mmCIF file of C-alpha atoms in Angstrom:
data_model
loop_
_atom_site.group_PDB
_atom_site.id
_atom_site.type_symbol
_atom_site.label_atom_id
_atom_site.label_comp_id
_atom_site.label_asym_id
_atom_site.label_seq_id
_atom_site.Cartn_x
_atom_site.Cartn_y
_atom_site.Cartn_z
ATOM 1 C CA ARG X 1420 9.901 21.971 -17.467
ATOM 2 C CA ALA X 1421 12.244 19.676 -15.588
ATOM 3 C CA ARG X 1422 14.237 20.174 -12.418
ATOM 4 C CA LEU X 1423 17.540 18.309 -12.284
ATOM 5 C CA MET X 1424 20.080 17.699 -9.563
ATOM 6 C CA PHE X 1425 23.535 16.645 -10.720
ATOM 7 C CA PHE X 1426 25.786 14.570 -8.472
ATOM 8 C CA ASP X 1427 28.548 17.193 -8.235
ATOM 9 C CA ALA X 1428 26.280 20.256 -8.091
ATOM 10 C CA ALA X 1429 25.378 22.260 -5.006
ATOM 11 C CA LYS X 1430 21.937 23.198 -6.331
ATOM 12 C CA SER X 1431 19.265 21.993 -8.723
ATOM 13 C CA TYR X 1432 18.680 23.394 -12.204
ATOM 14 C CA GLU X 1433 15.392 24.067 -13.966
ATOM 15 C CA ILE X 1434 15.256 23.411 -17.700
ATOM 16 C CA VAL X 1435 12.507 24.778 -19.925
ATOM 17 C CA PHE X 1436 11.745 22.810 -23.104
ATOM 18 C CA PRO X 1437 9.992 24.241 -26.175
ATOM 19 C CA SER X 1438 7.747 21.168 -26.395
ATOM 20 C CA ASN X 1439 7.015 17.774 -24.902
ATOM 21 C CA ASP X 1440 8.854 16.150 -27.828
ATOM 22 C CA GLU X 1441 12.000 18.079 -26.933
ATOM 23 C CA ARG X 1442 11.710 17.002 -23.312
ATOM 24 C CA GLU X 1443 11.369 13.350 -24.328
ATOM 25 C CA ARG X 1444 14.434 13.618 -26.574
ATOM 26 C CA PHE X 1445 16.392 15.093 -23.665
ATOM 27 C CA TYR X 1446 15.529 12.160 -21.405
ATOM 28 C CA GLU X 1447 16.290 9.638 -24.154
ATOM 29 C CA THR X 1448 19.693 11.235 -24.736
ATOM 30 C CA GLY X 1449 20.442 11.433 -21.032
ATOM 31 C CA SER X 1450 19.596 7.764 -20.690
ATOM 32 C CA SER X 1451 21.629 6.651 -23.695
ATOM 33 C CA ILE X 1452 24.929 8.070 -22.410
ATOM 34 C CA ARG X 1453 24.804 6.232 -19.080
ATOM 35 C CA PRO X 1454 27.720 3.756 -18.829
ATOM 36 C CA ALA X 1455 25.544 0.673 -18.306
ATOM 37 C CA ILE X 1456 23.221 1.388 -21.235
ATOM 38 C CA ARG X 1457 23.602 -0.028 -24.734
ATOM 39 C CA VAL X 1458 22.199 1.911 -27.679
ATOM 40 C CA TYR X 1459 20.912 0.189 -30.813
ATOM 41 C CA ALA X 1460 23.135 1.750 -33.485
ATOM 42 C CA PRO X 1461 24.419 -0.887 -35.950
ATOM 43 C CA SER X 1462 26.126 1.692 -38.168
ATOM 44 C CA LEU X 1463 28.297 2.860 -35.250
ATOM 45 C CA THR X 1464 29.186 -0.635 -34.065
ATOM 46 C CA LYS X 1465 32.396 -2.370 -35.103
ATOM 47 C CA PRO X 1466 31.838 -5.243 -37.572
ATOM 48 C CA ASP X 1467 33.559 -7.775 -35.315
ATOM 49 C CA THR X 1468 31.382 -6.965 -32.267
ATOM 50 C CA ALA X 1469 29.476 -9.997 -31.016
ATOM 51 C CA VAL X 1470 25.881 -10.072 -32.213
ATOM 52 C CA ASP X 1471 24.682 -11.725 -29.001
ATOM 53 C CA GLY X 1472 24.924 -8.603 -26.878
ATOM 54 C CA GLY X 1473 28.367 -7.078 -27.419
ATOM 55 C CA SER X 1474 28.851 -3.334 -27.748
ATOM 56 C CA THR X 1475 31.344 -0.777 -29.041
ATOM 57 C CA THR X 1476 32.222 2.395 -27.147
ATOM 58 C CA THR X 1477 31.659 5.158 -29.711
ATOM 59 C CA THR X 1478 32.400 8.866 -29.350
ATOM 60 C CA ILE X 1479 29.895 11.232 -30.943
ATOM 61 C CA ASP X 1480 31.568 14.567 -31.631
ATOM 62 C CA GLY X 1481 29.234 17.528 -32.033
ATOM 63 C CA THR X 1482 31.763 20.299 -31.431
ATOM 64 C CA LYS X 1483 33.153 23.050 -33.634
ATOM 65 C CA GLU X 1484 32.244 22.421 -37.294
ATOM 66 C CA ASN X 1485 30.018 19.515 -36.257
ATOM 67 C CA ALA X 1486 27.748 21.714 -34.148
ATOM 68 C CA VAL X 1487 24.183 22.117 -35.386
ATOM 69 C CA VAL X 1488 21.981 25.241 -35.264
ATOM 70 C CA GLN X 1489 18.224 24.776 -35.134
ATOM 71 C CA LYS X 1490 15.268 27.148 -35.258
ATOM 72 C CA VAL X 1491 12.968 26.492 -32.301
ATOM 73 C CA PRO X 1492 9.891 28.273 -30.866
ATOM 74 C CA ASN X 1493 10.550 30.752 -28.088
ATOM 75 C CA PRO X 1494 9.117 29.004 -24.988
ATOM 76 C CA PHE X 1495 8.493 32.331 -23.246
ATOM 77 C CA LYS X 1496 6.352 33.844 -26.001
ATOM 78 C CA LYS X 1497 3.199 32.665 -27.758
ATOM 79 C CA THR X 1498 3.693 34.788 -30.862
ATOM 80 C CA GLY X 1499 5.416 32.062 -32.871
ATOM 81 C CA GLU X 1500 8.778 33.803 -32.617
ATOM 82 C CA LEU X 1501 11.730 31.489 -33.387
ATOM 83 C CA LEU X 1502 15.101 31.337 -31.684
ATOM 84 C CA ASP X 1503 18.457 29.989 -32.868
ATOM 85 C CA ARG X 1504 19.598 27.095 -30.724
ATOM 86 C CA GLU X 1505 23.054 25.634 -31.109
ATOM 87 C CA LEU X 1506 23.507 21.967 -30.349
ATOM 88 C CA GLN X 1507 27.054 21.043 -29.519
ATOM 89 C CA GLY X 1508 29.037 18.695 -27.304
ATOM 90 C CA ARG X 1509 30.797 15.383 -27.166
ATOM 91 C CA CYS X 1510 29.599 12.162 -25.574
ATOM 92 C CA LYS X 1511 30.280 8.435 -25.525
ATOM 93 C CA ILE X 1512 27.706 5.703 -26.050
ATOM 94 C CA ASN X 1513 27.832 1.921 -26.053
ATOM 95 C CA SER X 1514 26.531 1.135 -29.530
ATOM 96 C CA SER X 1515 25.192 -2.345 -30.239
ATOM 97 C CA LYS X 1516 23.898 -4.429 -33.148
ATOM 98 C CA VAL X 1517 20.975 -5.786 -31.122
ATOM 99 C CA GLN X 1518 17.987 -3.923 -29.729
ATOM 100 C CA ASP X 1519 17.525 -6.007 -26.614
ATOM 101 C CA GLU X 1520 19.497 -8.080 -24.160
ATOM 102 C CA PRO X 1521 18.414 -11.029 -22.024
ATOM 103 C CA VAL X 1522 17.195 -10.534 -18.464
ATOM 104 C CA SER X 1523 16.326 -13.300 -16.015
ATOM 105 C CA VAL X 1524 13.326 -12.915 -13.715
ATOM 106 C CA TRP X 1525 12.311 -14.922 -10.659
ATOM 107 C CA CYS X 1526 8.802 -14.635 -9.204
ATOM 108 C CA GLY X 1527 7.526 -16.304 -6.061
ATOM 109 C CA THR X 1528 4.520 -16.014 -3.774
ATOM 110 C CA PHE X 1529 4.128 -17.060 -0.148
ATOM 111 C CA ASN X 1530 1.009 -17.151 2.049
ATOM 112 C CA MET X 1531 2.631 -16.714 5.437
ATOM 113 C CA CYS X 1532 -0.547 -17.372 7.474
ATOM 114 C CA GLY X 1533 0.574 -14.680 9.922
ATOM 115 C CA SER X 1534 3.756 -16.543 10.848
ATOM 116 C CA PRO X 1535 7.275 -15.052 10.659
ATOM 117 C CA PRO X 1536 9.769 -16.349 8.087
ATOM 118 C CA PRO X 1537 12.551 -18.750 9.137
ATOM 119 C CA ARG X 1538 15.123 -17.172 11.447
ATOM 120 C CA ASP X 1539 17.843 -18.595 9.251
ATOM 121 C CA SER X 1540 17.149 -16.940 5.896
ATOM 122 C CA SER X 1541 19.424 -19.431 4.117
ATOM 123 C CA SER X 1542 16.600 -21.969 4.388
ATOM 124 C CA LEU X 1543 14.833 -19.986 1.642
ATOM 125 C CA GLU X 1544 17.391 -21.253 -0.883
ATOM 126 C CA SER X 1545 15.262 -24.203 -2.002
ATOM 127 C CA TRP X 1546 12.394 -21.808 -2.779
ATOM 128 C CA MET X 1547 14.184 -18.629 -3.881
ATOM 129 C CA PRO X 1548 17.551 -19.505 -5.504
ATOM 130 C CA LYS X 1549 19.977 -16.840 -4.380
ATOM 131 C CA GLY X 1550 22.051 -14.854 -6.858
ATOM 132 C CA LYS X 1551 20.873 -16.636 -10.008
ATOM 133 C CA TYR X 1552 18.514 -13.998 -11.449
ATOM 134 C CA ASP X 1553 18.659 -10.337 -12.469
ATOM 135 C CA LEU X 1554 15.221 -9.473 -11.064
ATOM 136 C CA TYR X 1555 13.397 -10.940 -8.086
ATOM 137 C CA ALA X 1556 9.704 -10.258 -7.467
ATOM 138 C CA VAL X 1557 8.394 -11.626 -4.167
ATOM 139 C CA GLY X 1558 4.740 -11.537 -3.183
ATOM 140 C CA THR X 1559 3.166 -12.484 0.156
ATOM 141 C CA GLN X 1560 -0.293 -12.802 1.623
ATOM 142 C CA GLU X 1561 -1.301 -12.803 5.304
ATOM 143 C CA CYS X 1562 2.024 -11.186 6.146
ATOM 144 C CA SER X 1563 0.696 -9.948 9.491
ATOM 145 C CA TYR X 1564 3.592 -11.013 11.728
ATOM 146 C CA GLN X 1565 5.479 -7.736 11.223
ATOM 147 C CA LYS X 1566 6.037 -5.610 14.308
ATOM 148 C CA GLU X 1567 7.766 -2.884 12.325
ATOM 149 C CA GLU X 1568 6.924 -1.461 8.917
ATOM 150 C CA GLY X 1569 9.019 -3.014 6.161
ATOM 151 C CA GLU X 1570 10.282 -5.882 8.300
ATOM 152 C CA TRP X 1571 9.597 -8.491 5.598
ATOM 153 C CA PHE X 1572 11.114 -6.332 2.850
ATOM 154 C CA ALA X 1573 14.305 -5.932 4.894
ATOM 155 C CA TYR X 1574 14.393 -9.704 5.435
ATOM 156 C CA VAL X 1575 14.303 -10.387 1.666
ATOM 157 C CA GLN X 1576 16.955 -7.734 1.022
ATOM 158 C CA GLU X 1577 19.230 -9.231 3.651
ATOM 159 C CA TYR X 1578 18.765 -12.706 2.197
ATOM 160 C CA LEU X 1579 19.694 -11.681 -1.367
ATOM 161 C CA GLY X 1580 22.638 -9.659 -0.091
ATOM 162 C CA LYS X 1581 24.671 -6.630 -1.094
ATOM 163 C CA ASP X 1582 24.698 -7.442 -4.821
ATOM 164 C CA TYR X 1583 20.984 -6.553 -5.010
ATOM 165 C CA LEU X 1584 18.969 -3.386 -4.494
ATOM 166 C CA THR X 1585 15.305 -2.970 -3.640
ATOM 167 C CA LEU X 1586 13.632 -1.141 -6.536
ATOM 168 C CA ALA X 1587 10.204 -0.798 -4.953
ATOM 169 C CA SER X 1588 7.879 -2.351 -2.405
ATOM 170 C CA MET X 1589 4.124 -2.061 -1.914
ATOM 171 C CA GLN X 1590 1.760 -3.237 0.802
ATOM 172 C CA LEU X 1591 -2.024 -3.446 1.094
ATOM 173 C CA TRP X 1592 -3.059 -4.709 4.527
ATOM 174 C CA ASP X 1593 -1.237 -8.058 4.723
ATOM 175 C CA ILE X 1594 -0.630 -8.327 0.958
ATOM 176 C CA THR X 1595 2.872 -7.315 -0.157
ATOM 177 C CA VAL X 1596 5.111 -7.260 -3.209
ATOM 178 C CA VAL X 1597 8.781 -6.287 -3.441
ATOM 179 C CA VAL X 1598 11.018 -6.150 -6.523
ATOM 180 C CA LEU X 1599 14.815 -6.269 -6.311
ATOM 181 C CA CYS X 1600 17.475 -6.100 -9.026
ATOM 182 C CA ARG X 1601 21.171 -6.749 -9.429
ATOM 183 C CA LYS X 1602 23.157 -3.581 -8.871
ATOM 184 C CA LYS X 1603 24.690 -3.835 -12.338
ATOM 185 C CA CYS X 1604 21.178 -3.715 -13.849
ATOM 186 C CA LEU X 1605 20.020 -0.601 -11.987
ATOM 187 C CA LEU X 1606 20.796 1.911 -14.743
ATOM 188 C CA LYS X 1607 18.933 -0.228 -17.279
ATOM 189 C CA ILE X 1608 15.665 0.136 -15.349
ATOM 190 C CA THR X 1609 13.300 3.100 -15.570
ATOM 191 C CA ASN X 1610 9.642 4.001 -15.009
ATOM 192 C CA VAL X 1611 9.321 2.218 -11.664
ATOM 193 C CA GLU X 1612 5.843 2.669 -10.161
ATOM 194 C CA GLY X 1613 3.736 0.989 -7.518
ATOM 195 C CA SER X 1614 0.039 0.817 -6.709
ATOM 196 C CA THR X 1615 -2.527 -1.133 -4.703
ATOM 197 C CA LYS X 1616 -6.156 -2.043 -5.275
ATOM 198 C CA ALA X 1617 -8.546 -3.151 -2.546
ATOM 199 C CA THR X 1618 -11.477 -5.169 -3.877
ATOM 200 C CA LEU X 1619 -15.079 -4.557 -2.878
ATOM 201 C CA HIS X 1620 -17.479 -6.841 -0.966
ATOM 202 C CA LYS X 1621 -15.367 -6.943 2.205
ATOM 203 C CA GLU X 1622 -18.391 -8.177 4.131
ATOM 204 C CA LYS X 1623 -18.417 -11.331 1.979
ATOM 205 C CA CYS X 1624 -14.785 -12.059 1.147
ATOM 206 C CA GLY X 1625 -12.801 -10.063 3.688
ATOM 207 C CA MET X 1626 -9.873 -7.731 3.044
ATOM 208 C CA LYS X 1627 -8.752 -8.886 -0.378
ATOM 209 C CA GLY X 1628 -7.012 -7.154 -3.266
ATOM 210 C CA ALA X 1629 -3.598 -6.721 -4.831
ATOM 211 C CA ALA X 1630 -0.320 -4.832 -4.644
ATOM 212 C CA GLY X 1631 1.536 -4.141 -7.881
ATOM 213 C CA ILE X 1632 4.836 -2.776 -9.206
ATOM 214 C CA CYS X 1633 5.741 -1.989 -12.805
ATOM 215 C CA LEU X 1634 9.026 -1.081 -14.472
ATOM 216 C CA ARG X 1635 10.789 -0.881 -17.811
ATOM 217 C CA PHE X 1636 13.997 -2.829 -18.505
ATOM 218 C CA HIS X 1637 15.492 -1.039 -21.504
ATOM 219 C CA ASN X 1638 12.485 -1.101 -23.873
ATOM 220 C CA THR X 1639 10.630 -3.983 -22.224
ATOM 221 C CA SER X 1640 7.820 -3.152 -19.798
ATOM 222 C CA MET X 1641 6.842 -5.486 -16.970
ATOM 223 C CA ALA X 1642 4.273 -5.556 -14.184
ATOM 224 C CA PHE X 1643 4.313 -7.705 -11.053
ATOM 225 C CA ILE X 1644 1.047 -8.347 -9.212
ATOM 226 C CA SER X 1645 0.656 -10.017 -5.822
ATOM 227 C CA CYS X 1646 -2.982 -10.762 -5.042
ATOM 228 C CA HIS X 1647 -5.219 -12.431 -2.484
ATOM 229 C CA LEU X 1648 -8.632 -13.463 -3.809
ATOM 230 C CA ALA X 1649 -11.844 -14.517 -2.085
ATOM 231 C CA ALA X 1650 -11.664 -17.824 -0.245
ATOM 232 C CA ARG X 1651 -14.065 -20.813 -0.071
ATOM 233 C CA LEU X 1652 -14.941 -23.286 -2.777
ATOM 234 C CA GLU X 1653 -18.310 -21.762 -3.636
ATOM 235 C CA ARG X 1654 -16.952 -18.258 -4.305
ATOM 236 C CA THR X 1655 -15.607 -18.840 -7.808
ATOM 237 C CA LYS X 1656 -17.722 -15.992 -9.198
ATOM 238 C CA MET X 1657 -16.466 -13.654 -6.469
ATOM 239 C CA ARG X 1658 -12.859 -14.488 -7.330
ATOM 240 C CA LYS X 1659 -13.567 -13.675 -10.961
ATOM 241 C CA ILE X 1660 -14.968 -10.305 -9.863
ATOM 242 C CA ASN X 1661 -11.850 -9.706 -7.721
ATOM 243 C CA VAL X 1662 -9.605 -10.284 -10.747
ATOM 244 C CA GLU X 1663 -11.681 -7.979 -12.958
ATOM 245 C CA GLU X 1664 -11.478 -5.202 -10.364
ATOM 246 C CA ILE X 1665 -7.700 -5.520 -10.081
ATOM 247 C CA VAL X 1666 -7.102 -5.634 -13.847
ATOM 248 C CA ASN X 1667 -9.381 -2.687 -14.568
ATOM 249 C CA GLN X 1668 -8.677 -0.424 -11.602
ATOM 250 C CA ILE X 1669 -5.135 -0.828 -10.285
ATOM 251 C CA GLN X 1670 -3.324 2.379 -11.235
ATOM 252 C CA LEU X 1671 -0.023 1.531 -12.936
ATOM 253 C CA ALA X 1672 1.757 3.367 -15.774
ATOM 254 C CA ASN X 1673 -0.893 4.637 -18.232
ATOM 255 C CA LYS X 1674 -3.948 5.256 -16.082
ATOM 256 C CA ASP X 1675 -6.209 5.218 -19.163
ATOM 257 C CA CYS X 1676 -5.355 1.584 -19.944
ATOM 258 C CA ASP X 1677 -6.083 -1.517 -17.935
ATOM 259 C CA LEU X 1678 -3.372 -3.806 -16.621
ATOM 260 C CA SER X 1679 -3.631 -6.360 -19.421
ATOM 261 C CA SER X 1680 -3.179 -4.029 -22.378
ATOM 262 C CA GLN X 1681 -0.066 -1.935 -21.722
ATOM 263 C CA PHE X 1682 2.829 -4.176 -20.631
ATOM 264 C CA HIS X 1683 4.964 -6.638 -22.563
ATOM 265 C CA HIS X 1684 4.868 -9.018 -19.593
ATOM 266 C CA VAL X 1685 2.533 -9.261 -16.598
ATOM 267 C CA PHE X 1686 3.629 -11.602 -13.790
ATOM 268 C CA TRP X 1687 0.540 -12.461 -11.743
ATOM 269 C CA MET X 1688 1.029 -14.361 -8.507
ATOM 270 C CA GLY X 1689 -0.660 -14.806 -5.166
ATOM 271 C CA ASP X 1690 -3.097 -16.853 -3.147
ATOM 272 C CA MET X 1691 -5.918 -17.118 -5.651
ATOM 273 C CA ASN X 1692 -7.927 -19.549 -3.539
ATOM 274 C CA TYR X 1693 -9.159 -21.681 -6.426
ATOM 275 C CA ARG X 1694 -9.864 -25.270 -5.435
ATOM 276 C CA VAL X 1695 -9.174 -28.572 -7.192
ATOM 277 C CA GLU X 1696 -11.950 -31.040 -6.438
ATOM 278 C CA MET X 1697 -9.778 -34.136 -6.730
ATOM 279 C CA GLU X 1698 -7.942 -36.422 -4.369
ATOM 280 C CA ASN X 1699 -4.256 -35.619 -3.962
ATOM 281 C CA ALA X 1700 -3.109 -38.962 -5.409
ATOM 282 C CA GLU X 1701 -5.168 -38.250 -8.529
ATOM 283 C CA ALA X 1702 -4.268 -34.578 -8.881
ATOM 284 C CA ALA X 1703 -0.504 -34.760 -8.254
ATOM 285 C CA PRO X 1704 0.442 -36.586 -11.518
ATOM 286 C CA LEU X 1705 -1.453 -33.963 -13.526
#
């Protein structure tokens, strides 16, 4: 079953599908006809369309003699009875010769040490280049200055401006992560989820853990993790345990798989508290 609300409708509609496969096909079709989506269909694409991401607007006509009748199980009976279902309609898709398109991603992490960000947000430009990327993922640690919930998230949104939208934000104590996208990319993004994972041994390493967000850009899945691991030089083993807990137990997408085995790309950032036992003059050239 699925309950849908259309933009121009006064009420929602419940749809009953004969099977999970039928429901998945419905969502795939609904996604493919959105104006900003390109569908991999070389046979429907004009020969002179650019192979580097161009598309052809194609009308698929399934009306009148092109309508199709299928036999499907009756969803209201368990006797195996079949019903005739007519598939008809007309839609437009943006067919393309390529399966994917490029997307630019910026990730940054900032241990704020409890201090507020600069009053003039334009000073972030040297760290977070404004308007140059399709996706921005911003993580913070020790973001305890906030007097109101979401104050930091609103600050990042204001800095990037009206051409960007906040997809999701997550917070665990003073650990945060927020992901924003260009408005023109919004309809290309699905399966947005967020989760947090607090690590154990608070009596030894304090309130540590991670906040995460995952999404799918067309067919490419991504996860963004902002973490804060155990401090102090001698706690290398504890930091390793922190990472294992986050990878194995943060609940994103498929809950039966760990973080490392289900995404095309995992962007891991944060204050990991590992130490380099070298003098600065020696370490910097490396």
